[in-house]
């Protein structure tokens, strides 16, 4: 399988995830004054709201802050999922992985690379069998922990992004089995990454394929993309966000139409109703997604993570809670070196030199 690894001169100086974990704990090894200060800010700010971790995570500091049991939200920030993977495998059975770095000969001086994951089970239209999803989660987590990578792109191959969960694998399963196994619950691990994920959707994105795309942070549609939640035709309903994330993206009427009729919509329509952020010529889709990824990877890594968290938190909070969360995150970023660097660079009319600290 294809694993392209290029060394890059502008590797990140500090691993942002460990840095964040360090500051949440208040004194991670090597944490500087800024880190400790960041921790104090975050601690005092979050005392005003009740949070609790959803799983065993690196947020003990946060949970100890909140003694209240009236939490109405699940704190997902900085959580690492149960099966942390550490590094990318040499090859996978059902996906291709690649690290791509900016081409400096092309005047592109972006600091960070983009981790590309291509779903690769083309004969089955990338149907999401258990083994494919295991591969996907492993690679996503590996890129999330890779200091040289600032953004992740998930795309499809052949004529599909993914035509849904694997029907042949599911068809004979019984209730007791799927209930006891909590079938597909692990898919949500995709949403636990700290780095942004761009879905570059080519061809069919149906059922679980559409749901996977919606789990990502930015959804770009190739001109040949088709989206749909056809589970109703199989005697079931969407099970990985199709009734929940879709309504938040497109509103009740359109979401209802899609899940009740199973009809597909085009890339253009997906963009018009807010499911996709833009439509790109299919031949240029991956390059455009990677270009966007380079742009994100070039920003300060702490602020990027804070952006992702704040926007995703909006889906689970009331407006006043969300505004408070956003403001406190904003305040906390004043404890970072990147905030000082970014604002100084603006005033000095130069490009900022972010270090993710
Ligand atoms: N699962 C397994 N195999 C599939 C799937 C799938 N979802 N989709 C396509 N394939 C296979 C076909 O069986 C076929 O295999 P073979 O060549 O061996 O017969 C091959 O891919 C090519 O497919 P087609 O010949 O059908 O290709 P067409 O171009 O004629 O049609 C379609 C393409 C329209 C995409 C068609 O294949 C189709 O309708 N596929 C099924 C789409 C679907 O219903 N998706 C929803 C699945 S259910 C789901 O995703 C639930 C997720 C819930 C997750 C969370 C639960 C907790």
mmCIF file of C-alpha atoms and ligand atoms in Angstrom:
data_model
loop_
_atom_site.group_PDB
_atom_site.id
_atom_site.type_symbol
_atom_site.label_atom_id
_atom_site.label_comp_id
_atom_site.label_asym_id
_atom_site.label_seq_id
_atom_site.Cartn_x
_atom_site.Cartn_y
_atom_site.Cartn_z
ATOM 1 C CA UNK A 1 0.000 0.000 0.000
ATOM 2 C CA UNK A 2 1.037 3.502 -0.627
ATOM 3 C CA UNK A 3 2.734 5.226 2.237
ATOM 4 C CA UNK A 4 4.561 8.332 1.174
ATOM 5 C CA UNK A 5 6.693 9.867 3.861
ATOM 6 C CA UNK A 6 8.597 13.002 3.037
ATOM 7 C CA UNK A 7 10.820 14.716 5.501
ATOM 8 C CA UNK A 8 9.971 18.309 5.979
ATOM 9 C CA UNK A 9 12.238 21.113 7.042
ATOM 10 C CA UNK A 10 9.597 22.977 8.953
ATOM 11 C CA UNK A 11 8.499 20.337 11.386
ATOM 12 C CA UNK A 12 6.552 21.616 14.297
ATOM 13 C CA UNK A 13 8.729 22.436 17.250
ATOM 14 C CA UNK A 14 6.261 21.348 19.850
ATOM 15 C CA UNK A 15 3.714 18.584 19.770
ATOM 16 C CA UNK A 16 0.533 20.521 20.189
ATOM 17 C CA UNK A 17 -1.585 17.739 21.656
ATOM 18 C CA UNK A 18 0.864 16.928 24.434
ATOM 19 C CA UNK A 19 1.285 20.637 24.972
ATOM 20 C CA UNK A 20 -2.429 21.012 25.497
ATOM 21 C CA UNK A 21 -2.524 17.995 27.756
ATOM 22 C CA UNK A 22 0.387 19.491 29.657
ATOM 23 C CA UNK A 23 -1.353 22.762 30.225
ATOM 24 C CA UNK A 24 -4.626 21.185 31.231
ATOM 25 C CA UNK A 25 -2.705 19.290 33.864
ATOM 26 C CA UNK A 26 -1.175 22.566 34.864
ATOM 27 C CA UNK A 27 2.462 21.584 34.681
ATOM 28 C CA UNK A 28 3.355 19.233 31.888
ATOM 29 C CA UNK A 29 6.996 18.417 31.509
ATOM 30 C CA UNK A 30 8.698 21.315 29.907
ATOM 31 C CA UNK A 31 5.679 23.536 30.268
ATOM 32 C CA UNK A 32 6.796 27.101 30.214
ATOM 33 C CA UNK A 33 5.412 30.104 31.990
ATOM 34 C CA UNK A 34 2.907 30.558 29.207
ATOM 35 C CA UNK A 35 1.634 27.042 29.659
ATOM 36 C CA UNK A 36 1.135 27.402 33.376
ATOM 37 C CA UNK A 37 -0.590 30.690 32.822
ATOM 38 C CA UNK A 38 -2.808 29.126 30.153
ATOM 39 C CA UNK A 39 -3.702 26.409 32.628
ATOM 40 C CA UNK A 40 -4.646 28.865 35.315
ATOM 41 C CA UNK A 41 -6.830 30.769 32.883
ATOM 42 C CA UNK A 42 -8.589 27.675 31.638
ATOM 43 C CA UNK A 43 -9.074 26.347 35.144
ATOM 44 C CA UNK A 44 -10.643 29.476 36.498
ATOM 45 C CA UNK A 45 -12.735 30.075 33.409
ATOM 46 C CA UNK A 46 -14.171 26.603 33.378
ATOM 47 C CA UNK A 47 -15.059 26.741 37.021
ATOM 48 C CA UNK A 48 -18.077 28.751 35.922
ATOM 49 C CA UNK A 49 -19.471 25.868 33.883
ATOM 50 C CA UNK A 50 -20.024 22.249 34.713
ATOM 51 C CA UNK A 51 -18.166 19.763 32.579
ATOM 52 C CA UNK A 52 -17.397 16.139 32.778
ATOM 53 C CA UNK A 53 -15.292 13.877 30.616
ATOM 54 C CA UNK A 54 -17.134 11.377 28.466
ATOM 55 C CA UNK A 55 -14.518 8.691 28.709
ATOM 56 C CA UNK A 56 -11.208 8.027 30.324
ATOM 57 C CA UNK A 57 -9.311 10.991 29.063
ATOM 58 C CA UNK A 58 -6.536 13.340 29.856
ATOM 59 C CA UNK A 59 -8.957 15.805 31.373
ATOM 60 C CA UNK A 60 -8.771 14.847 35.008
ATOM 61 C CA UNK A 61 -7.807 18.434 35.650
ATOM 62 C CA UNK A 62 -11.068 19.571 34.137
ATOM 63 C CA UNK A 63 -13.215 17.037 35.928
ATOM 64 C CA UNK A 64 -11.697 17.944 39.256
ATOM 65 C CA UNK A 65 -12.475 21.561 38.558
ATOM 66 C CA UNK A 66 -16.126 20.727 38.329
ATOM 67 C CA UNK A 67 -17.618 19.135 41.388
ATOM 68 C CA UNK A 68 -21.141 19.769 40.200
ATOM 69 C CA UNK A 69 -23.153 16.773 39.123
ATOM 70 C CA UNK A 70 -25.619 18.842 37.158
ATOM 71 C CA UNK A 71 -23.571 18.769 34.000
ATOM 72 C CA UNK A 72 -25.791 18.850 30.968
ATOM 73 C CA UNK A 73 -22.946 18.473 28.546
ATOM 74 C CA UNK A 74 -20.226 15.993 27.958
ATOM 75 C CA UNK A 75 -16.779 17.489 27.889
ATOM 76 C CA UNK A 76 -15.035 16.024 24.899
ATOM 77 C CA UNK A 77 -12.153 18.399 24.651
ATOM 78 C CA UNK A 78 -8.678 16.954 24.682
ATOM 79 C CA UNK A 79 -10.005 13.460 25.109
ATOM 80 C CA UNK A 80 -8.016 10.705 23.574
ATOM 81 C CA UNK A 81 -10.076 7.763 22.542
ATOM 82 C CA UNK A 82 -9.781 4.387 24.072
ATOM 83 C CA UNK A 83 -7.404 2.860 21.583
ATOM 84 C CA UNK A 84 -4.714 5.399 20.980
ATOM 85 C CA UNK A 85 -2.637 4.290 18.049
ATOM 86 C CA UNK A 86 0.559 6.375 18.141
ATOM 87 C CA UNK A 87 2.052 5.838 14.692
ATOM 88 C CA UNK A 88 0.928 5.144 11.176
ATOM 89 C CA UNK A 89 1.222 1.572 9.944
ATOM 90 C CA UNK A 90 3.294 0.776 6.891
ATOM 91 C CA UNK A 91 0.145 -0.310 5.118
ATOM 92 C CA UNK A 92 -3.540 -0.913 5.696
ATOM 93 C CA UNK A 93 -5.961 -3.340 4.081
ATOM 94 C CA UNK A 94 -8.717 -0.946 3.072
ATOM 95 C CA UNK A 95 -7.253 2.541 3.039
ATOM 96 C CA UNK A 96 -4.285 4.339 1.523
ATOM 97 C CA UNK A 97 -2.394 6.851 3.593
ATOM 98 C CA UNK A 98 -0.037 9.602 2.613
ATOM 99 C CA UNK A 99 1.680 12.519 4.285
ATOM 100 C CA UNK A 100 1.862 15.447 1.919
ATOM 101 C CA UNK A 101 3.962 18.530 2.568
ATOM 102 C CA UNK A 102 3.902 21.908 0.883
ATOM 103 C CA UNK A 103 6.081 22.278 -2.158
ATOM 104 C CA UNK A 104 8.599 24.941 -1.243
ATOM 105 C CA UNK A 105 9.764 25.269 -4.820
ATOM 106 C CA UNK A 106 6.269 26.538 -5.495
ATOM 107 C CA UNK A 107 6.635 29.454 -3.078
ATOM 108 C CA UNK A 108 4.513 27.604 -0.602
ATOM 109 C CA UNK A 109 6.055 28.091 2.784
ATOM 110 C CA UNK A 110 3.355 26.499 4.903
ATOM 111 C CA UNK A 111 4.791 24.880 8.000
ATOM 112 C CA UNK A 112 2.737 21.761 8.415
ATOM 113 C CA UNK A 113 1.821 18.759 6.349
ATOM 114 C CA UNK A 114 -1.524 17.209 5.519
ATOM 115 C CA UNK A 115 -2.365 13.592 6.276
ATOM 116 C CA UNK A 116 -4.403 12.094 3.458
ATOM 117 C CA UNK A 117 -6.548 9.015 4.005
ATOM 118 C CA UNK A 118 -8.118 7.470 0.917
ATOM 119 C CA UNK A 119 -10.871 4.935 1.497
ATOM 120 C CA UNK A 120 -9.882 2.142 -0.818
ATOM 121 C CA UNK A 121 -12.314 -0.678 -1.309
ATOM 122 C CA UNK A 122 -13.420 0.366 -4.754
ATOM 123 C CA UNK A 123 -15.104 -2.883 -5.818
ATOM 124 C CA UNK A 124 -17.585 -2.462 -2.974
ATOM 125 C CA UNK A 125 -17.818 1.312 -3.470
ATOM 126 C CA UNK A 126 -15.837 1.753 -0.249
ATOM 127 C CA UNK A 127 -18.601 0.178 1.809
ATOM 128 C CA UNK A 128 -17.613 0.710 5.415
ATOM 129 C CA UNK A 129 -16.963 -2.788 6.699
ATOM 130 C CA UNK A 130 -15.651 -3.167 10.243
ATOM 131 C CA UNK A 131 -12.093 -3.742 9.047
ATOM 132 C CA UNK A 132 -12.125 -0.578 6.942
ATOM 133 C CA UNK A 133 -13.358 1.466 9.847
ATOM 134 C CA UNK A 134 -10.684 -0.004 12.138
ATOM 135 C CA UNK A 135 -8.081 1.069 9.579
ATOM 136 C CA UNK A 136 -9.623 4.509 9.289
ATOM 137 C CA UNK A 137 -9.730 5.157 13.015
ATOM 138 C CA UNK A 138 -6.162 3.947 13.420
ATOM 139 C CA UNK A 139 -4.855 6.251 10.689
ATOM 140 C CA UNK A 140 -6.847 9.249 11.874
ATOM 141 C CA UNK A 141 -5.503 8.835 15.388
ATOM 142 C CA UNK A 142 -1.965 8.359 14.094
ATOM 143 C CA UNK A 143 -2.142 11.592 12.081
ATOM 144 C CA UNK A 144 -3.672 13.345 15.068
ATOM 145 C CA UNK A 145 -0.589 12.448 17.080
ATOM 146 C CA UNK A 146 1.893 13.217 14.306
ATOM 147 C CA UNK A 147 3.632 16.544 14.974
ATOM 148 C CA UNK A 148 4.425 17.079 11.299
ATOM 149 C CA UNK A 149 0.739 17.007 10.339
ATOM 150 C CA UNK A 150 -1.539 20.000 10.845
ATOM 151 C CA UNK A 151 -4.691 18.843 9.095
ATOM 152 C CA UNK A 152 -6.262 15.581 7.897
ATOM 153 C CA UNK A 153 -8.120 14.925 4.642
ATOM 154 C CA UNK A 154 -10.411 11.923 4.158
ATOM 155 C CA UNK A 155 -11.426 11.116 0.614
ATOM 156 C CA UNK A 156 -12.773 8.210 -1.436
ATOM 157 C CA UNK A 157 -11.635 6.349 -4.505
ATOM 158 C CA UNK A 158 -13.241 5.200 -7.711
ATOM 159 C CA UNK A 159 -16.810 6.347 -7.989
ATOM 160 C CA UNK A 160 -17.510 6.573 -4.283
ATOM 161 C CA UNK A 161 -16.549 8.370 -1.143
ATOM 162 C CA UNK A 162 -18.406 5.557 0.639
ATOM 163 C CA UNK A 163 -21.700 3.871 -0.234
ATOM 164 C CA UNK A 164 -22.558 3.287 3.412
ATOM 165 C CA UNK A 165 -22.024 0.641 6.014
ATOM 166 C CA UNK A 166 -21.348 -2.788 4.545
ATOM 167 C CA UNK A 167 -24.784 -4.287 3.964
ATOM 168 C CA UNK A 168 -23.503 -7.803 3.367
ATOM 169 C CA UNK A 169 -21.719 -7.706 6.720
ATOM 170 C CA UNK A 170 -24.755 -6.356 8.573
ATOM 171 C CA UNK A 171 -27.608 -8.187 6.923
ATOM 172 C CA UNK A 172 -27.755 -11.294 9.114
ATOM 173 C CA UNK A 173 -26.890 -9.724 12.433
ATOM 174 C CA UNK A 174 -29.399 -10.022 15.265
ATOM 175 C CA UNK A 175 -30.562 -7.405 17.709
ATOM 176 C CA UNK A 176 -28.871 -8.959 20.719
ATOM 177 C CA UNK A 177 -25.542 -9.033 18.892
ATOM 178 C CA UNK A 178 -25.581 -5.458 17.614
ATOM 179 C CA UNK A 179 -26.885 -4.185 20.945
ATOM 180 C CA UNK A 180 -24.334 -6.009 23.061
ATOM 181 C CA UNK A 181 -21.510 -5.015 20.727
ATOM 182 C CA UNK A 182 -22.853 -1.454 20.536
ATOM 183 C CA UNK A 183 -22.347 -1.789 16.783
ATOM 184 C CA UNK A 184 -20.675 1.171 15.091
ATOM 185 C CA UNK A 185 -20.292 3.139 18.337
ATOM 186 C CA UNK A 186 -16.564 3.319 17.660
ATOM 187 C CA UNK A 187 -17.208 5.360 14.517
ATOM 188 C CA UNK A 188 -17.580 8.379 16.794
ATOM 189 C CA UNK A 189 -13.845 8.130 17.565
ATOM 190 C CA UNK A 190 -13.371 10.073 14.330
ATOM 191 C CA UNK A 191 -14.915 13.098 16.009
ATOM 192 C CA UNK A 192 -12.503 12.945 18.936
ATOM 193 C CA UNK A 193 -9.438 14.188 17.097
ATOM 194 C CA UNK A 194 -7.994 17.551 17.997
ATOM 195 C CA UNK A 195 -6.846 18.388 14.462
ATOM 196 C CA UNK A 196 -9.325 19.489 11.787
ATOM 197 C CA UNK A 197 -10.529 16.876 9.311
ATOM 198 C CA UNK A 198 -11.636 17.811 5.799
ATOM 199 C CA UNK A 199 -13.943 15.409 3.953
ATOM 200 C CA UNK A 200 -13.208 15.603 0.216
ATOM 201 C CA UNK A 201 -16.299 13.843 -1.074
ATOM 202 C CA UNK A 202 -16.167 12.312 -4.531
ATOM 203 C CA UNK A 203 -19.027 10.226 -5.933
ATOM 204 C CA UNK A 204 -21.471 8.416 -3.666
ATOM 205 C CA UNK A 205 -21.658 9.454 -0.022
ATOM 206 C CA UNK A 206 -24.602 7.389 1.131
ATOM 207 C CA UNK A 207 -25.830 6.215 4.502
ATOM 208 C CA UNK A 208 -22.804 5.762 6.739
ATOM 209 C CA UNK A 209 -20.714 7.422 4.010
ATOM 210 C CA UNK A 210 -22.739 10.609 4.302
ATOM 211 C CA UNK A 211 -22.582 10.302 8.083
ATOM 212 C CA UNK A 212 -18.801 9.881 7.991
ATOM 213 C CA UNK A 213 -18.497 13.008 5.854
ATOM 214 C CA UNK A 214 -20.647 14.891 8.358
ATOM 215 C CA UNK A 215 -18.398 13.775 11.232
ATOM 216 C CA UNK A 216 -15.581 15.712 9.584
ATOM 217 C CA UNK A 217 -15.083 19.416 10.241
ATOM 218 C CA UNK A 218 -15.240 20.765 6.689
ATOM 219 C CA UNK A 219 -17.053 19.016 3.857
ATOM 220 C CA UNK A 220 -15.964 19.809 0.299
ATOM 221 C CA UNK A 221 -17.929 18.174 -2.491
ATOM 222 C CA UNK A 222 -16.540 17.058 -5.818
ATOM 223 C CA UNK A 223 -18.826 18.014 -8.701
ATOM 224 C CA UNK A 224 -19.781 14.338 -9.091
ATOM 225 C CA UNK A 225 -20.731 13.863 -5.436
ATOM 226 C CA UNK A 226 -24.123 12.490 -4.458
ATOM 227 C CA UNK A 227 -25.342 12.534 -0.882
ATOM 228 C CA UNK A 228 -28.142 10.516 0.637
ATOM 229 C CA UNK A 229 -29.472 8.628 3.635
ATOM 230 C CA UNK A 230 -31.073 5.612 1.938
ATOM 231 C CA UNK A 231 -31.345 3.456 5.070
ATOM 232 C CA UNK A 232 -35.142 3.713 4.923
ATOM 233 C CA UNK A 233 -34.979 1.531 1.793
ATOM 234 C CA UNK A 234 -33.282 -1.177 3.859
ATOM 235 C CA UNK A 235 -35.871 -1.180 6.614
ATOM 236 C CA UNK A 236 -33.702 0.753 9.063
ATOM 237 C CA UNK A 237 -32.847 4.349 9.868
ATOM 238 C CA UNK A 238 -29.546 6.212 9.852
ATOM 239 C CA UNK A 239 -27.508 5.185 12.865
ATOM 240 C CA UNK A 240 -24.379 7.320 12.932
ATOM 241 C CA UNK A 241 -25.687 10.855 12.900
ATOM 242 C CA UNK A 242 -27.927 10.944 9.834
ATOM 243 C CA UNK A 243 -30.935 12.045 11.852
ATOM 244 C CA UNK A 244 -28.920 14.274 14.171
ATOM 245 C CA UNK A 245 -26.031 15.966 12.360
ATOM 246 C CA UNK A 246 -28.018 16.291 9.145
ATOM 247 C CA UNK A 247 -30.802 18.317 10.765
ATOM 248 C CA UNK A 248 -28.218 20.656 12.259
ATOM 249 C CA UNK A 249 -26.614 21.119 8.861
ATOM 250 C CA UNK A 250 -29.671 21.487 6.631
ATOM 251 C CA UNK A 251 -32.713 22.043 8.866
ATOM 252 C CA UNK A 252 -35.679 19.816 9.661
ATOM 253 C CA UNK A 253 -37.608 19.810 6.426
ATOM 254 C CA UNK A 254 -34.698 18.856 4.175
ATOM 255 C CA UNK A 255 -33.339 16.355 6.692
ATOM 256 C CA UNK A 256 -36.772 14.743 6.968
ATOM 257 C CA UNK A 257 -37.101 14.608 3.206
ATOM 258 C CA UNK A 258 -33.737 12.920 2.848
ATOM 259 C CA UNK A 259 -34.202 10.304 5.583
ATOM 260 C CA UNK A 260 -37.855 9.558 4.772
ATOM 261 C CA UNK A 261 -37.526 9.291 0.996
ATOM 262 C CA UNK A 262 -33.949 8.043 0.786
ATOM 263 C CA UNK A 263 -33.527 10.301 -2.231
ATOM 264 C CA UNK A 264 -30.067 11.498 -3.161
ATOM 265 C CA UNK A 265 -29.007 15.109 -3.639
ATOM 266 C CA UNK A 266 -26.308 16.515 -5.886
ATOM 267 C CA UNK A 267 -23.123 18.301 -4.878
ATOM 268 C CA UNK A 268 -24.604 21.612 -5.939
ATOM 269 C CA UNK A 269 -27.705 21.071 -3.841
ATOM 270 C CA UNK A 270 -25.573 19.947 -0.902
ATOM 271 C CA UNK A 271 -23.726 23.228 -1.056
ATOM 272 C CA UNK A 272 -26.888 25.277 -1.417
ATOM 273 C CA UNK A 273 -28.461 23.738 1.695
ATOM 274 C CA UNK A 274 -25.312 24.042 3.790
ATOM 275 C CA UNK A 275 -24.198 20.413 3.883
ATOM 276 C CA UNK A 276 -21.064 21.124 1.836
ATOM 277 C CA UNK A 277 -18.983 24.274 2.092
ATOM 278 C CA UNK A 278 -18.081 24.326 -1.601
ATOM 279 C CA UNK A 279 -18.160 22.331 -4.829
ATOM 280 C CA UNK A 280 -14.929 21.643 -6.688
ATOM 281 C CA UNK A 281 -14.366 20.036 -10.059
ATOM 282 C CA UNK A 282 -13.943 16.342 -9.225
ATOM 283 C CA UNK A 283 -10.536 16.137 -10.900
ATOM 284 C CA UNK A 284 -9.202 18.924 -8.695
ATOM 285 C CA UNK A 285 -10.980 17.913 -5.509
ATOM 286 C CA UNK A 286 -8.135 16.299 -3.595
ATOM 287 C CA UNK A 287 -5.590 18.955 -4.536
ATOM 288 C CA UNK A 288 -7.966 21.694 -3.450
ATOM 289 C CA UNK A 289 -8.708 19.933 -0.176
ATOM 290 C CA UNK A 290 -4.991 19.481 0.499
ATOM 291 C CA UNK A 291 -4.357 23.125 -0.359
ATOM 292 C CA UNK A 292 -6.978 24.108 2.183
ATOM 293 C CA UNK A 293 -5.322 21.730 4.637
ATOM 294 C CA UNK A 294 -1.927 23.404 4.121
ATOM 295 C CA UNK A 295 -3.536 26.749 4.858
ATOM 296 C CA UNK A 296 -4.942 25.426 8.133
ATOM 297 C CA UNK A 297 -1.686 23.666 9.031
ATOM 298 C CA UNK A 298 0.102 26.987 8.674
ATOM 299 C CA UNK A 299 -1.874 28.611 11.495
ATOM 300 C CA UNK A 300 -1.035 28.372 15.174
ATOM 301 C CA UNK A 301 -1.855 24.839 16.237
ATOM 302 C CA UNK A 302 -3.328 25.773 19.613
ATOM 303 C CA UNK A 303 -5.735 28.296 18.108
ATOM 304 C CA UNK A 304 -6.695 25.819 15.375
ATOM 305 C CA UNK A 305 -7.646 23.261 17.997
ATOM 306 C CA UNK A 306 -9.531 25.871 20.000
ATOM 307 C CA UNK A 307 -11.472 26.890 16.867
ATOM 308 C CA UNK A 308 -12.443 23.306 16.155
ATOM 309 C CA UNK A 309 -13.569 22.749 19.705
ATOM 310 C CA UNK A 310 -15.546 25.932 19.968
ATOM 311 C CA UNK A 311 -17.406 25.388 16.697
ATOM 312 C CA UNK A 312 -18.153 21.756 17.480
ATOM 313 C CA UNK A 313 -19.231 22.673 21.000
ATOM 314 C CA UNK A 314 -21.900 24.927 19.500
ATOM 315 C CA UNK A 315 -23.799 21.846 18.413
ATOM 316 C CA UNK A 316 -24.164 20.705 22.002
ATOM 317 C CA UNK A 317 -24.704 23.954 23.895
ATOM 318 C CA UNK A 318 -27.273 26.665 24.304
ATOM 319 C CA UNK A 319 -26.301 30.011 22.791
ATOM 320 C CA UNK A 320 -25.390 31.575 26.129
ATOM 321 C CA UNK A 321 -23.259 28.571 27.121
ATOM 322 C CA UNK A 322 -21.591 28.579 23.727
ATOM 323 C CA UNK A 323 -20.847 32.288 23.855
ATOM 324 C CA UNK A 324 -19.363 31.900 27.321
ATOM 325 C CA UNK A 325 -17.283 28.928 26.197
ATOM 326 C CA UNK A 326 -16.036 30.833 23.170
ATOM 327 C CA UNK A 327 -15.130 33.919 25.176
ATOM 328 C CA UNK A 328 -13.247 31.927 27.795
ATOM 329 C CA UNK A 329 -11.330 30.037 25.124
ATOM 330 C CA UNK A 330 -10.531 33.381 23.522
ATOM 331 C CA UNK A 331 -9.271 34.737 26.851
ATOM 332 C CA UNK A 332 -7.203 31.620 27.450
ATOM 333 C CA UNK A 333 -5.389 32.012 24.136
ATOM 334 C CA UNK A 334 -3.790 35.161 25.519
ATOM 335 C CA UNK A 335 -1.586 32.813 27.522
ATOM 336 C CA UNK A 336 -0.049 31.420 24.336
ATOM 337 C CA UNK A 337 3.105 32.507 22.565
ATOM 338 C CA UNK A 338 1.242 32.255 19.273
ATOM 339 C CA UNK A 339 -1.133 35.046 20.330
ATOM 340 C CA UNK A 340 1.819 37.327 21.105
ATOM 341 C CA UNK A 341 3.539 36.333 17.877
ATOM 342 C CA UNK A 342 0.425 36.677 15.720
ATOM 343 C CA UNK A 343 -0.434 40.144 16.958
ATOM 344 C CA UNK A 344 3.186 41.353 16.895
ATOM 345 C CA UNK A 345 3.596 40.084 13.347
ATOM 346 C CA UNK A 346 0.500 41.977 12.247
ATOM 347 C CA UNK A 347 1.778 45.210 13.753
ATOM 348 C CA UNK A 348 5.241 44.650 12.277
ATOM 349 C CA UNK A 349 3.710 43.846 8.869
ATOM 350 C CA UNK A 350 5.348 40.434 8.590
ATOM 351 C CA UNK A 351 4.239 36.809 8.408
ATOM 352 C CA UNK A 352 3.791 35.275 11.864
ATOM 353 C CA UNK A 353 6.146 32.546 12.925
ATOM 354 C CA UNK A 354 3.838 30.337 14.960
ATOM 355 C CA UNK A 355 5.345 27.639 17.148
ATOM 356 C CA UNK A 356 2.149 26.049 18.484
ATOM 357 C CA UNK A 357 2.954 27.213 21.990
HETATM 358 N N1 LIG B 1 -22.549 -2.438 1.301
HETATM 359 C C1 LIG B 1 -22.007 -3.506 0.691
HETATM 360 N N2 LIG B 1 -21.774 -3.547 -0.638
HETATM 361 C C2 LIG B 1 -22.099 -2.469 -1.370
HETATM 362 C C3 LIG B 1 -22.673 -1.329 -0.794
HETATM 363 C C4 LIG B 1 -22.893 -1.336 0.610
HETATM 364 N N3 LIG B 1 -23.390 -0.277 1.278
HETATM 365 N N4 LIG B 1 -22.894 -0.427 -1.774
HETATM 366 C C5 LIG B 1 -22.471 -0.976 -2.904
HETATM 367 N N5 LIG B 1 -21.992 -2.223 -2.674
HETATM 368 C C6 LIG B 1 -21.431 -3.157 -3.636
HETATM 369 C C7 LIG B 1 -22.511 -3.808 -4.488
HETATM 370 O O1 LIG B 1 -23.109 -4.889 -3.789
HETATM 371 C C8 LIG B 1 -21.734 -4.230 -5.686
HETATM 372 O O2 LIG B 1 -21.027 -5.397 -5.394
HETATM 373 P P1 LIG B 1 -20.961 -6.610 -6.486
HETATM 374 O O3 LIG B 1 -20.241 -5.998 -7.655
HETATM 375 O O4 LIG B 1 -20.179 -7.659 -5.782
HETATM 376 O O5 LIG B 1 -22.365 -6.956 -6.791
HETATM 377 C C9 LIG B 1 -20.704 -3.118 -5.845
HETATM 378 O O6 LIG B 1 -20.637 -2.473 -4.581
HETATM 379 C C10 LIG B 1 -21.098 -2.086 -6.872
HETATM 380 O O7 LIG B 1 -22.393 -1.633 -6.557
HETATM 381 P P2 LIG B 1 -23.557 -1.541 -7.634
HETATM 382 O O8 LIG B 1 -23.413 -2.600 -8.662
HETATM 383 O O9 LIG B 1 -24.850 -1.490 -6.905
HETATM 384 O O10 LIG B 1 -23.211 -0.136 -8.314
HETATM 385 P P3 LIG B 1 -24.223 0.883 -8.966
HETATM 386 O O11 LIG B 1 -23.384 1.930 -9.605
HETATM 387 O O12 LIG B 1 -25.211 0.172 -9.815
HETATM 388 O O13 LIG B 1 -25.020 1.540 -7.745
HETATM 389 C C11 LIG B 1 -25.229 2.557 -5.565
HETATM 390 C C12 LIG B 1 -24.340 2.329 -6.813
HETATM 391 C C13 LIG B 1 -26.423 3.407 -5.947
HETATM 392 C C14 LIG B 1 -24.377 3.306 -4.561
HETATM 393 C C15 LIG B 1 -25.706 1.206 -5.007
HETATM 394 O O14 LIG B 1 -24.606 0.353 -4.885
HETATM 395 C C16 LIG B 1 -26.372 1.291 -3.683
HETATM 396 O O15 LIG B 1 -27.515 1.696 -3.598
HETATM 397 N N6 LIG B 1 -25.653 0.906 -2.610
HETATM 398 C C17 LIG B 1 -26.217 0.855 -1.269
HETATM 399 C C18 LIG B 1 -26.317 2.244 -0.674
HETATM 400 C C19 LIG B 1 -26.938 2.153 0.691
HETATM 401 O O16 LIG B 1 -28.047 1.699 0.868
HETATM 402 N N7 LIG B 1 -26.197 2.644 1.713
HETATM 403 C C20 LIG B 1 -26.649 2.610 3.105
HETATM 404 C C21 LIG B 1 -26.129 1.395 3.794
HETATM 405 S S1 LIG B 1 -26.753 1.254 5.438
HETATM 406 C C22 LIG B 1 -25.812 2.336 6.317
HETATM 407 O O17 LIG B 1 -24.915 2.957 5.835
HETATM 408 C C23 LIG B 1 -26.154 2.468 7.781
HETATM 409 C C24 LIG B 1 -25.053 3.139 8.542
HETATM 410 C C25 LIG B 1 -25.396 3.101 9.986
HETATM 411 C C26 LIG B 1 -24.180 3.362 10.856
HETATM 412 C C27 LIG B 1 -24.360 3.435 12.278
HETATM 413 C C28 LIG B 1 -25.168 2.398 12.959
HETATM 414 C C29 LIG B 1 -25.144 2.434 14.490
#
